[in-house]
């Protein structure tokens, strides 16, 4: 029997964490694990602009027929200027709608493999699903140093040293903004150095832009990606609307390849469409249609930007509150004020993470990654007290 050769796979650690949190009866429990935005009440609300777009879609949509493997082209046309600005001309872009940012990552990985690229470099730590997605497409995933976690900063020297083994034609993954899981982003000078490093070594940049607008704003959050993609002959970008439009369960994403000229663009597009057809045939439409309606309507677009600004303001306020704790539990939290987006990674041991869960009902990923949006009213002081108690208990 062929299936008898299969080996049971471990349960997803994040799903286990979700289950454990739900089963915990303690009223003061804090969920810092699940990677979704939450408001002060712990909810992940539907944006009002999206609700309005969905109502309009319900009234006007006259067919549920397939759109084709490229998806909603109006969605792509409306989204591309927000992503690329004037940095990459339209005739250098080949793009399709995808089932979420993860679908975009997988499509890009398969395009690389089909083009003969064998290796992709990923700065560590990275989103836990990056390596499995790339490996499943047949790429050799090589981790490289990129961060000083104790100082909570980017380590460009370590990155450059690690990439000395990279060869021309290798790909490199770059987080466009709001790095998951560290929240540590390059500044403008860092991005310039990264662009020089990537182009100087002949690497193919693959940008994962999953949180645009949640860091410093839509334009600032795209600046680094624009610079490196404009400078490199070929590049890839995976995009997610899950966070900045609140469309988590709608799986709304996009994938673009940037090319040196119109002829290359047409060839790459034909391969993207072929791969998309073989993977999911046609992408789901609802979320993309809602985004298109929002972006094509000046009033709804303004409402959406205001809502996105409110999300970003909440995250920045929580970061400031966390940083104000200073040094506690042996951890200097002050640098977290400079971080971007929803995530940060605490330099905690597995024993410390388990103690915080068992003794103080604080749930986080086993890597020490926390979702800052999980802090509700009064939770940050309780978190600081828990870290102090952990140190006092001499948990190492």
mmCIF file of N, CA, C and O in Angstrom, residues 108-121 137-140 168-172 204 236:
data_model
loop_
_atom_site.group_PDB
_atom_site.id
_atom_site.type_symbol
_atom_site.label_atom_id
_atom_site.label_comp_id
_atom_site.label_asym_id
_atom_site.label_seq_id
_atom_site.Cartn_x
_atom_site.Cartn_y
_atom_site.Cartn_z
ATOM 1 N N UNK A 108 6.315 32.351 -7.220
ATOM 2 C CA UNK A 108 7.648 32.878 -7.500
ATOM 3 C C UNK A 108 8.726 31.826 -7.356
ATOM 4 O O UNK A 108 9.676 31.783 -8.147
ATOM 5 N N UNK A 109 8.587 30.972 -6.347
ATOM 6 C CA UNK A 109 9.565 29.904 -6.155
ATOM 7 C C UNK A 109 9.562 28.950 -7.342
ATOM 8 O O UNK A 109 10.625 28.519 -7.816
ATOM 9 N N UNK A 110 8.382 28.622 -7.834
ATOM 10 C CA UNK A 110 8.306 27.719 -8.986
ATOM 11 C C UNK A 110 8.835 28.383 -10.256
ATOM 12 O O UNK A 110 9.439 27.712 -11.110
ATOM 13 N N UNK A 111 8.628 29.690 -10.388
ATOM 14 C CA UNK A 111 9.176 30.400 -11.541
ATOM 15 C C UNK A 111 10.701 30.381 -11.499
ATOM 16 O O UNK A 111 11.361 30.161 -12.532
ATOM 17 N N UNK A 112 11.269 30.598 -10.315
ATOM 18 C CA UNK A 112 12.720 30.521 -10.173
ATOM 19 C C UNK A 112 13.229 29.138 -10.562
ATOM 20 O O UNK A 112 14.213 29.010 -11.311
ATOM 21 N N UNK A 113 12.574 28.102 -10.038
ATOM 22 C CA UNK A 113 13.009 26.736 -10.339
ATOM 23 C C UNK A 113 12.911 26.445 -11.830
ATOM 24 O O UNK A 113 13.805 25.822 -12.417
ATOM 25 N N UNK A 114 11.837 26.908 -12.460
ATOM 26 C CA UNK A 114 11.662 26.670 -13.893
ATOM 27 C C UNK A 114 12.712 27.410 -14.716
ATOM 28 O O UNK A 114 13.117 26.953 -15.797
ATOM 29 N N UNK A 115 13.178 28.542 -14.199
ATOM 30 C CA UNK A 115 14.202 29.337 -14.895
ATOM 31 C C UNK A 115 15.611 28.814 -14.646
ATOM 32 O O UNK A 115 16.578 29.388 -15.145
ATOM 33 N N UNK A 116 15.726 27.748 -13.853
ATOM 34 C CA UNK A 116 17.038 27.161 -13.602
ATOM 35 C C UNK A 116 17.731 27.666 -12.359
ATOM 36 O O UNK A 116 18.884 27.293 -12.101
ATOM 37 N N UNK A 117 17.049 28.513 -11.568
ATOM 38 C CA UNK A 117 17.626 28.963 -10.294
ATOM 39 C C UNK A 117 17.526 27.815 -9.296
ATOM 40 O O UNK A 117 16.482 27.189 -9.160
ATOM 41 N N UNK A 118 18.597 27.542 -8.614
ATOM 42 C CA UNK A 118 18.620 26.388 -7.717
ATOM 43 C C UNK A 118 18.678 26.772 -6.236
ATOM 44 O O UNK A 118 18.378 25.959 -5.378
ATOM 45 N N UNK A 119 19.053 28.011 -5.939
ATOM 46 C CA UNK A 119 19.324 28.348 -4.543
ATOM 47 C C UNK A 119 18.723 29.708 -4.193
ATOM 48 O O UNK A 119 18.777 30.639 -4.982
ATOM 49 N N UNK A 120 18.160 29.791 -2.988
ATOM 50 C CA UNK A 120 17.661 31.060 -2.490
ATOM 51 C C UNK A 120 18.194 31.273 -1.080
ATOM 52 O O UNK A 120 18.210 30.358 -0.256
ATOM 53 N N UNK A 121 18.646 32.494 -0.798
ATOM 54 C CA UNK A 121 19.211 32.870 0.492
ATOM 55 C C UNK A 121 18.153 33.578 1.317
ATOM 56 O O UNK A 121 17.492 34.498 0.824
ATOM 57 N N UNK A 137 9.126 23.823 -3.672
ATOM 58 C CA UNK A 137 9.264 24.106 -5.102
ATOM 59 C C UNK A 137 10.588 23.592 -5.664
ATOM 60 O O UNK A 137 10.867 23.765 -6.853
ATOM 61 N N UNK A 138 11.401 22.966 -4.809
ATOM 62 C CA UNK A 138 12.655 22.377 -5.268
ATOM 63 C C UNK A 138 13.872 23.255 -5.113
ATOM 64 O O UNK A 138 14.954 22.910 -5.610
ATOM 65 N N UNK A 139 13.740 24.400 -4.412
ATOM 66 C CA UNK A 139 14.884 25.284 -4.230
ATOM 67 C C UNK A 139 15.714 24.847 -3.025
ATOM 68 O O UNK A 139 15.185 24.340 -2.030
ATOM 69 N N UNK A 140 16.999 25.065 -3.111
ATOM 70 C CA UNK A 140 17.921 24.845 -1.993
ATOM 71 C C UNK A 140 17.902 26.112 -1.141
ATOM 72 O O UNK A 140 18.339 27.173 -1.580
ATOM 73 N N UNK A 168 26.336 34.469 -8.654
ATOM 74 C CA UNK A 168 25.430 35.141 -9.577
ATOM 75 C C UNK A 168 24.361 34.173 -10.058
ATOM 76 O O UNK A 168 24.655 33.039 -10.426
ATOM 77 N N UNK A 169 23.115 34.640 -10.025
ATOM 78 C CA UNK A 169 21.995 33.786 -10.417
ATOM 79 C C UNK A 169 21.263 33.170 -9.247
ATOM 80 O O UNK A 169 20.165 32.634 -9.418
ATOM 81 N N UNK A 170 21.856 33.227 -8.045
ATOM 82 C CA UNK A 170 21.118 32.832 -6.845
ATOM 83 C C UNK A 170 20.034 33.873 -6.575
ATOM 84 O O UNK A 170 20.153 35.041 -6.957
ATOM 85 N N UNK A 171 18.979 33.453 -5.880
ATOM 86 C CA UNK A 171 17.946 34.386 -5.438
ATOM 87 C C UNK A 171 18.161 34.720 -3.970
ATOM 88 O O UNK A 171 18.800 33.969 -3.231
ATOM 89 N N UNK A 172 17.633 35.870 -3.548
ATOM 90 C CA UNK A 172 17.695 36.260 -2.144
ATOM 91 C C UNK A 172 16.343 36.810 -1.730
ATOM 92 O O UNK A 172 15.738 37.626 -2.432
ATOM 93 N N UNK A 204 19.188 37.618 -7.578
ATOM 94 C CA UNK A 204 17.818 37.932 -7.984
ATOM 95 C C UNK A 204 17.015 38.268 -6.732
ATOM 96 O O UNK A 204 16.788 37.390 -5.887
ATOM 97 N N UNK A 236 11.482 39.651 -8.274
ATOM 98 C CA UNK A 236 10.164 39.092 -7.980
ATOM 99 C C UNK A 236 9.596 39.807 -6.760
ATOM 100 O O UNK A 236 10.347 40.238 -5.869
#
